CSV table of N, CA and C in Angstrom, one decimal:
chain,number,residue,atom,x,y,z
A,1,MET,N,0.8,-1.2,0.0
A,1,MET,CA,0.0,0.0,0.0
A,1,MET,C,0.9,1.3,0.0
A,2,GLY,N,0.4,2.3,-0.7
A,2,GLY,CA,1.1,3.5,-0.7
A,2,GLY,C,0.9,4.3,0.5
A,3,GLN,N,1.9,5.1,0.9
A,3,GLN,CA,1.8,5.9,2.1
A,3,GLN,C,1.0,7.2,1.7
A,4,SER,N,0.2,7.7,2.6
A,4,SER,CA,-0.5,8.9,2.3
A,4,SER,C,0.5,10.1,2.4
A,5,ARG,N,0.3,11.0,1.5
A,5,ARG,CA,1.2,12.2,1.5
A,5,ARG,C,0.7,13.2,2.6
A,6,PRO,N,1.6,13.7,3.4
A,6,PRO,CA,1.2,14.6,4.4
A,6,PRO,C,0.6,15.9,3.8
A,7,TYR,N,-0.4,16.5,4.5
A,7,TYR,CA,-1.0,17.7,4.0
A,7,TYR,C,0.0,18.8,3.9
A,8,ARG,N,0.0,19.4,2.7
A,8,ARG,CA,0.9,20.6,2.5
A,8,ARG,C,0.0,21.8,2.1
A,9,ALA,N,0.1,22.9,2.8
A,9,ALA,CA,-0.6,24.1,2.6
A,9,ALA,C,-0.3,24.6,1.2
A,10,LYS,N,-1.3,25.3,0.6
A,10,LYS,CA,-1.1,25.9,-0.7
A,10,LYS,C,-0.7,27.4,-0.6
A,11,ALA,N,0.2,27.8,-1.4
A,11,ALA,CA,0.6,29.2,-1.5
A,11,ALA,C,0.4,29.7,-3.0
A,12,LEU,N,0.0,30.9,-3.1
A,12,LEU,CA,-0.1,31.5,-4.5
A,12,LEU,C,0.9,32.6,-4.7
A,13,VAL,N,1.7,32.5,-5.7
A,13,VAL,CA,2.7,33.5,-6.0
A,13,VAL,C,2.3,34.2,-7.3
A,14,VAL,N,2.1,35.5,-7.2
A,14,VAL,CA,1.7,36.3,-8.4
A,14,VAL,C,2.7,37.3,-8.7
A,15,GLU,N,3.5,37.1,-9.8
A,15,GLU,CA,4.6,37.9,-10.1
A,15,GLU,C,4.9,37.8,-11.6
A,16,ASP,N,5.0,39.0,-12.3
A,16,ASP,CA,5.2,38.9,-13.7
A,16,ASP,C,6.6,38.7,-14.1
A,17,ASP,N,7.6,38.8,-13.2
A,17,ASP,CA,9.0,38.6,-13.5
A,17,ASP,C,9.2,37.1,-13.2
A,18,PRO,N,9.6,36.3,-14.3
A,18,PRO,CA,9.7,34.8,-14.1
A,18,PRO,C,10.8,34.4,-13.1
A,19,MET,N,11.9,35.2,-13.0
A,19,MET,CA,12.9,34.8,-12.1
A,19,MET,C,12.5,35.1,-10.6
A,20,GLN,N,11.8,36.2,-10.4
A,20,GLN,CA,11.3,36.5,-9.0
A,20,GLN,C,10.2,35.4,-8.7
A,21,ARG,N,9.3,35.1,-9.6
A,21,ARG,CA,8.3,34.1,-9.4
A,21,ARG,C,8.9,32.8,-9.0
A,22,GLU,N,9.9,32.3,-9.7
A,22,GLU,CA,10.5,31.1,-9.4
A,22,GLU,C,11.2,31.1,-8.1
A,23,MET,N,11.9,32.2,-7.8
A,23,MET,CA,12.6,32.2,-6.5
A,23,MET,C,11.7,32.2,-5.3
A,24,ILE,N,10.6,33.0,-5.4
A,24,ILE,CA,9.6,33.0,-4.3
A,24,ILE,C,9.0,31.6,-4.2
A,25,GLY,N,8.7,30.9,-5.3
A,25,GLY,CA,8.1,29.6,-5.3
A,25,GLY,C,9.1,28.6,-4.6
A,26,LEU,N,10.4,28.7,-4.9
A,26,LEU,CA,11.3,27.8,-4.3
A,26,LEU,C,11.4,28.0,-2.8
A,27,LEU,N,11.4,29.2,-2.4
A,27,LEU,CA,11.5,29.5,-0.9
A,27,LEU,C,10.2,28.9,-0.2
A,28,LEU,N,9.1,29.1,-0.8
A,28,LEU,CA,7.9,28.5,-0.2
A,28,LEU,C,7.9,27.0,-0.2
A,29,GLU,N,8.3,26.4,-1.3
A,29,GLU,CA,8.4,25.0,-1.4
A,29,GLU,C,9.3,24.4,-0.3
A,30,GLU,N,10.4,25.1,0.0
A,30,GLU,CA,11.4,24.7,1.0
A,30,GLU,C,10.7,24.8,2.4
A,31,SER,N,9.6,25.6,2.5
A,31,SER,CA,8.9,25.7,3.8
A,31,SER,C,7.6,24.8,3.7
A,32,ASP,N,7.7,23.8,2.9
A,32,ASP,CA,6.6,22.7,2.8
A,32,ASP,C,5.3,23.2,2.3
A,33,PHE,N,5.3,24.2,1.4
A,33,PHE,CA,4.1,24.6,0.7
A,33,PHE,C,4.0,24.1,-0.7
A,34,ASP,N,2.8,23.8,-1.2
A,34,ASP,CA,2.6,23.5,-2.6
A,34,ASP,C,2.4,24.9,-3.2
A,35,VAL,N,3.0,25.2,-4.3
A,35,VAL,CA,3.0,26.5,-4.8
A,35,VAL,C,2.2,26.6,-6.2
A,36,ILE,N,1.4,27.5,-6.3
A,36,ILE,CA,0.7,27.8,-7.6
A,36,ILE,C,1.2,29.2,-8.0
A,37,ALA,N,1.8,29.2,-9.2
A,37,ALA,CA,2.4,30.5,-9.7
A,37,ALA,C,1.6,31.0,-10.8
A,38,CYS,N,1.4,32.4,-10.8
A,38,CYS,CA,0.7,33.1,-11.9
A,38,CYS,C,1.4,34.3,-12.2
A,39,GLU,N,1.3,34.8,-13.5
A,39,GLU,CA,2.0,36.0,-13.8
A,39,GLU,C,1.0,37.2,-13.9
A,40,SER,N,-0.3,36.9,-13.8
A,40,SER,CA,-1.3,38.0,-13.8
A,40,SER,C,-2.3,37.8,-12.6
A,41,ALA,N,-2.9,39.0,-12.2
A,41,ALA,CA,-3.9,38.9,-11.2
A,41,ALA,C,-5.1,38.2,-11.6
A,42,GLU,N,-5.5,38.3,-12.9
A,42,GLU,CA,-6.6,37.7,-13.5
A,42,GLU,C,-6.5,36.2,-13.3
A,43,ALA,N,-5.3,35.6,-13.7
A,43,ALA,CA,-5.1,34.2,-13.5
A,43,ALA,C,-5.2,33.8,-12.0
A,44,ALA,N,-4.6,34.6,-11.2
A,44,ALA,CA,-4.6,34.3,-9.7
A,44,ALA,C,-6.0,34.3,-9.2
A,45,GLU,N,-6.9,35.2,-9.7
A,45,GLU,CA,-8.2,35.3,-9.2
A,45,GLU,C,-9.0,34.0,-9.6
A,46,LEU,N,-8.7,33.5,-10.8
A,46,LEU,CA,-9.4,32.2,-11.2
A,46,LEU,C,-8.9,31.1,-10.2
A,47,VAL,N,-7.7,31.1,-9.9
A,47,VAL,CA,-7.2,30.1,-8.9
A,47,VAL,C,-7.9,30.2,-7.6
A,48,LEU,N,-8.1,31.4,-7.1
A,48,LEU,CA,-8.8,31.7,-5.8
A,48,LEU,C,-10.2,31.2,-5.9
A,49,GLN,N,-10.9,31.5,-7.0
A,49,GLN,CA,-12.3,31.1,-7.2
A,49,GLN,C,-12.4,29.6,-7.2
A,50,ARG,N,-11.4,28.9,-7.7
A,50,ARG,CA,-11.5,27.4,-7.8
A,50,ARG,C,-11.1,26.7,-6.6
A,51,THR,N,-10.1,27.3,-5.8
A,51,THR,CA,-9.6,26.6,-4.7
A,51,THR,C,-10.2,27.0,-3.4
A,52,GLY,N,-11.0,28.0,-3.4
A,52,GLY,CA,-11.7,28.5,-2.1
A,52,GLY,C,-10.6,28.8,-1.0
A,53,ARG,N,-10.8,28.1,0.1
A,53,ARG,CA,-9.9,28.4,1.2
A,53,ARG,C,-8.6,27.5,1.3
A,54,LYS,N,-8.4,26.8,0.2
A,54,LYS,CA,-7.2,25.9,0.3
A,54,LYS,C,-5.9,26.7,0.1
A,55,VAL,N,-6.0,27.8,-0.5
A,55,VAL,CA,-4.8,28.7,-0.6
A,55,VAL,C,-4.8,29.5,0.7
A,56,VAL,N,-3.7,29.4,1.5
A,56,VAL,CA,-3.6,30.1,2.8
A,56,VAL,C,-2.6,31.2,2.8
A,57,LEU,N,-1.8,31.3,1.8
A,57,LEU,CA,-0.8,32.4,1.7
A,57,LEU,C,-0.7,32.9,0.3
A,58,MET,N,-0.7,34.2,0.1
A,58,MET,CA,-0.5,34.8,-1.3
A,58,MET,C,0.5,35.9,-1.2
A,59,MET,N,1.5,35.8,-2.1
A,59,MET,CA,2.4,36.9,-2.3
A,59,MET,C,2.3,37.4,-3.7
A,60,THR,N,2.1,38.8,-3.8
A,60,THR,CA,1.9,39.4,-5.1
A,60,THR,C,2.7,40.7,-5.2
A,61,ASP,N,3.1,40.9,-6.4
A,61,ASP,CA,3.7,42.2,-6.8
A,61,ASP,C,2.6,43.1,-7.1
A,62,VAL,N,2.8,44.4,-7.0
A,62,VAL,CA,1.8,45.4,-7.4
A,62,VAL,C,1.6,45.5,-8.9
A,63,GLN,N,2.7,45.6,-9.6
A,63,GLN,CA,2.6,45.7,-11.1
A,63,GLN,C,2.7,44.3,-11.7
A,64,LEU,N,1.6,43.9,-12.4
A,64,LEU,CA,1.5,42.6,-13.0
A,64,LEU,C,1.2,42.6,-14.4
A,65,ALA,N,1.3,41.5,-15.1
A,65,ALA,CA,0.8,41.4,-16.5
A,65,ALA,C,-0.7,41.4,-16.4
A,66,GLY,N,-1.4,41.9,-17.4
A,66,GLY,CA,-2.8,42.1,-17.4
A,66,GLY,C,-3.3,43.4,-16.9
A,67,HIS,N,-4.5,43.6,-16.6
A,67,HIS,CA,-5.1,44.9,-16.3
A,67,HIS,C,-5.3,45.1,-14.8
A,68,MET,N,-5.3,44.1,-14.0
A,68,MET,CA,-5.5,44.2,-12.6
A,68,MET,C,-4.2,44.3,-11.8
A,69,THR,N,-4.2,45.2,-10.8
A,69,THR,CA,-2.9,45.3,-10.0
A,69,THR,C,-2.9,44.3,-8.9
A,70,GLY,N,-1.8,44.2,-8.2
A,70,GLY,CA,-1.7,43.3,-7.1
A,70,GLY,C,-2.5,43.8,-5.9
A,71,VAL,N,-2.7,45.1,-5.8
A,71,VAL,CA,-3.5,45.7,-4.7
A,71,VAL,C,-5.0,45.3,-4.9
A,72,GLU,N,-5.4,45.4,-6.2
A,72,GLU,CA,-6.8,45.0,-6.5
A,72,GLU,C,-7.0,43.5,-6.2
A,73,LEU,N,-6.0,42.7,-6.6
A,73,LEU,CA,-6.0,41.3,-6.3
A,73,LEU,C,-6.1,41.0,-4.8
A,74,ALA,N,-5.3,41.8,-4.0
A,74,ALA,CA,-5.3,41.6,-2.6
A,74,ALA,C,-6.8,41.8,-2.0
A,75,HIS,N,-7.4,42.8,-2.5
A,75,HIS,CA,-8.8,43.1,-2.0
A,75,HIS,C,-9.7,41.9,-2.5
A,76,ALA,N,-9.6,41.5,-3.7
A,76,ALA,CA,-10.5,40.4,-4.2
A,76,ALA,C,-10.2,39.1,-3.4
A,77,ALA,N,-8.9,38.8,-3.2
A,77,ALA,CA,-8.5,37.6,-2.4
A,77,ALA,C,-9.1,37.6,-1.0
A,78,LYS,N,-9.0,38.7,-0.4
A,78,LYS,CA,-9.6,38.8,1.0
A,78,LYS,C,-11.1,38.5,1.0
A,79,LYS,N,-11.8,38.9,-0.1
A,79,LYS,CA,-13.2,38.6,-0.2
A,79,LYS,C,-13.4,37.1,-0.3
A,80,TYR,N,-12.6,36.4,-1.1
A,80,TYR,CA,-12.7,34.9,-1.2
A,80,TYR,C,-12.3,34.2,0.1
A,81,ASN,N,-11.3,34.7,0.8
A,81,ASN,CA,-10.8,34.1,2.0
A,81,ASN,C,-10.3,35.2,2.9
A,82,PRO,N,-11.1,35.6,3.9
A,82,PRO,CA,-10.7,36.6,4.8
A,82,PRO,C,-9.5,36.2,5.7
A,83,ASP,N,-9.2,34.9,5.8
A,83,ASP,CA,-8.1,34.5,6.7
A,83,ASP,C,-6.8,34.3,5.8
A,84,LEU,N,-6.9,34.6,4.5
A,84,LEU,CA,-5.7,34.4,3.7
A,84,LEU,C,-4.6,35.4,4.1
A,85,GLU,N,-3.4,34.9,4.2
A,85,GLU,CA,-2.2,35.7,4.5
A,85,GLU,C,-1.8,36.3,3.2
A,86,VAL,N,-1.9,37.7,3.1
A,86,VAL,CA,-1.6,38.4,1.9
A,86,VAL,C,-0.4,39.3,2.1
A,87,ILE,N,0.6,39.1,1.2
A,87,ILE,CA,1.8,40.0,1.1
A,87,ILE,C,1.8,40.7,-0.2
A,88,VAL,N,1.8,42.0,-0.2
A,88,VAL,CA,1.9,42.8,-1.5
A,88,VAL,C,3.3,43.4,-1.5
A,89,THR,N,4.0,43.3,-2.6
A,89,THR,CA,5.4,43.9,-2.7
A,89,THR,C,5.5,44.8,-3.9
A,90,SER,N,6.4,45.7,-3.7
A,90,SER,CA,6.7,46.7,-4.9
A,90,SER,C,8.0,47.4,-4.6
A,91,GLY,N,8.6,47.8,-5.7
A,91,GLY,CA,9.8,48.6,-5.6
A,91,GLY,C,9.5,50.1,-5.5
A,92,ARG,N,8.2,50.4,-5.6
A,92,ARG,CA,7.8,51.8,-5.5
A,92,ARG,C,6.9,52.0,-4.3
A,93,PRO,N,6.8,53.2,-3.8
A,93,PRO,CA,5.9,53.4,-2.6
A,93,PRO,C,4.4,53.0,-3.0
A,94,LEU,N,3.8,52.5,-2.0
A,94,LEU,CA,2.4,52.0,-2.2
A,94,LEU,C,1.4,53.2,-2.1
A,95,ARG,N,0.6,53.4,-3.1
A,95,ARG,CA,-0.3,54.6,-3.2
A,95,ARG,C,-1.7,54.2,-2.9
A,96,GLN,N,-2.0,52.9,-2.9
A,96,GLN,CA,-3.4,52.5,-2.6
A,96,GLN,C,-3.5,51.8,-1.3
A,97,ARG,N,-4.7,51.8,-0.7
A,97,ARG,CA,-4.9,51.2,0.5
A,97,ARG,C,-5.0,49.7,0.4
A,98,LEU,N,-4.4,48.9,1.3
A,98,LEU,CA,-4.5,47.5,1.2
A,98,LEU,C,-5.7,47.0,2.1
A,99,PRO,N,-6.2,45.8,1.8
A,99,PRO,CA,-7.3,45.3,2.7
A,99,PRO,C,-6.7,45.1,4.1
A,100,GLU,N,-7.6,45.1,5.1
A,100,GLU,CA,-7.2,44.8,6.4
A,100,GLU,C,-6.5,43.5,6.6
A,101,GLY,N,-5.4,43.5,7.3
A,101,GLY,CA,-4.6,42.3,7.5
A,101,GLY,C,-3.5,42.0,6.4
A,102,ALA,N,-3.6,42.7,5.3
A,102,ALA,CA,-2.5,42.5,4.3
A,102,ALA,C,-1.3,43.2,4.7
A,103,MET,N,-0.1,42.7,4.3
A,103,MET,CA,1.2,43.3,4.6
A,103,MET,C,1.8,43.9,3.3
A,104,PHE,N,2.5,45.0,3.4
A,104,PHE,CA,3.3,45.5,2.3
A,104,PHE,C,4.7,45.4,2.6
A,105,TRP,N,5.5,44.8,1.6
A,105,TRP,CA,6.9,44.7,1.7
A,105,TRP,C,7.5,45.5,0.6
A,106,ALA,N,8.4,46.5,0.9
A,106,ALA,CA,9.1,47.2,-0.1
A,106,ALA,C,10.2,46.3,-0.7
A,107,LYS,N,10.4,46.4,-2.0
A,107,LYS,CA,11.6,45.7,-2.6
A,107,LYS,C,12.8,46.5,-2.4
A,108,PRO,N,14.0,46.0,-2.2
A,108,PRO,CA,14.2,44.5,-2.1
A,108,PRO,C,13.9,44.0,-0.7
A,109,TRP,N,13.2,42.9,-0.6
A,109,TRP,CA,13.0,42.3,0.7
A,109,TRP,C,13.9,41.1,0.8
A,110,ALA,N,14.1,40.6,2.0
A,110,ALA,CA,15.0,39.5,2.2
A,110,ALA,C,14.3,38.1,2.0
A,111,PRO,N,15.0,37.2,1.3
A,111,PRO,CA,14.4,35.9,1.2
A,111,PRO,C,14.0,35.2,2.5
A,112,LEU,N,14.8,35.5,3.5
A,112,LEU,CA,14.5,35.0,4.8
A,112,LEU,C,13.1,35.4,5.4
A,113,ASP,N,12.7,36.6,5.0
A,113,ASP,CA,11.4,37.1,5.4
A,113,ASP,C,10.3,36.2,4.8
A,114,VAL,N,10.4,35.7,3.6
A,114,VAL,CA,9.4,34.8,3.0
A,114,VAL,C,9.4,33.5,3.8
A,115,ILE,N,10.5,33.0,4.1
A,115,ILE,CA,10.6,31.7,4.9
A,115,ILE,C,10.0,31.9,6.2
A,116,ARG,N,10.3,33.0,6.9
A,116,ARG,CA,9.7,33.3,8.2
A,116,ARG,C,8.1,33.3,8.2
A,117,VAL,N,7.6,34.1,7.2
A,117,VAL,CA,6.1,34.1,7.1
A,117,VAL,C,5.5,32.8,6.8
A,118,ALA,N,6.2,32.1,5.9
A,118,ALA,CA,5.7,30.7,5.5
A,118,ALA,C,5.7,29.8,6.7
A,119,GLU,N,6.8,29.8,7.4
A,119,GLU,CA,6.9,28.8,8.5
A,119,GLU,C,6.0,29.2,9.7
A,120,THR,N,5.7,30.5,9.9
A,120,THR,CA,4.8,30.9,10.9
A,120,THR,C,3.4,30.5,10.5
A,121,LYS,N,3.0,30.7,9.2
A,121,LYS,CA,1.7,30.3,8.7
A,121,LYS,C,1.5,28.8,8.8
A,122,ALA,N,2.6,28.0,8.5
A,122,ALA,CA,2.5,26.6,8.5
A,122,ALA,C,2.3,26.1,10.0
A,123,SER,N,3.0,26.8,10.9
A,123,SER,CA,2.9,26.4,12.4
A,123,SER,C,1.4,26.7,12.8
A,124,GLU,N,0.9,27.8,12.4
A,124,GLU,CA,-0.5,28.2,12.8
A,124,GLU,C,-1.5,27.1,12.3
A,125,LEU,N,-1.3,26.7,11.0
A,125,LEU,CA,-2.2,25.7,10.4
A,125,LEU,C,-2.0,24.3,11.2
A,126,GLN,N,-0.8,24.0,11.5
A,126,GLN,CA,-0.6,22.7,12.2
A,126,GLN,C,-1.3,22.8,13.6
A,127,ALA,N,-1.1,23.9,14.3
A,127,ALA,CA,-1.8,24.1,15.6
A,127,ALA,C,-3.3,24.0,15.5
A,128,ALA,N,-3.8,24.5,14.4
A,128,ALA,CA,-5.3,24.5,14.2
A,128,ALA,C,-5.8,23.2,13.6
A,129,GLY,N,-4.9,22.2,13.4
A,129,GLY,CA,-5.4,20.9,13.0
A,129,GLY,C,-5.2,20.6,11.6
A,130,GLY,N,-4.3,21.3,10.9
A,130,GLY,CA,-4.0,21.0,9.5
A,130,GLY,C,-4.7,21.8,8.5
A,131,ARG,N,-5.8,21.2,7.9
A,131,ARG,CA,-6.4,21.7,6.7
A,131,ARG,C,-7.3,22.9,7.0
A,132,SER,N,-7.3,23.8,6.0
A,132,SER,CA,-8.4,24.8,6.0
A,132,SER,C,-9.5,24.2,5.2
A,133,SER,N,-10.7,24.6,5.5
A,133,SER,CA,-11.9,24.0,4.9
A,133,SER,C,-12.2,24.7,3.6
């Protein structure tokens, strides 16, 4: 019989720069997250619609491919899942208001910060009994 695979939380990375997207994805995978990567907010919103509360962490750039910004995505994401951990990042000052509970990280941020947030979220999920519904 095959062994059951332990539950891994899902993270959504939304970044139009392929190298940044890959690096963030690798950092999250190292923290035992399954990563879904998108280059546009529109694609990410479809993921959120389909996965419901299974995505527990989202990191997005402000400027993305497509018409929607990362800030607009953050607001939409919090409507789908108010408990979603949202990090919005940009190399420019943020001019729009983020939804309650979302964090802003100015670029350049430290890779260790991504690992810290991911591991904190993973610990919270483990303490809460694993899966989000």
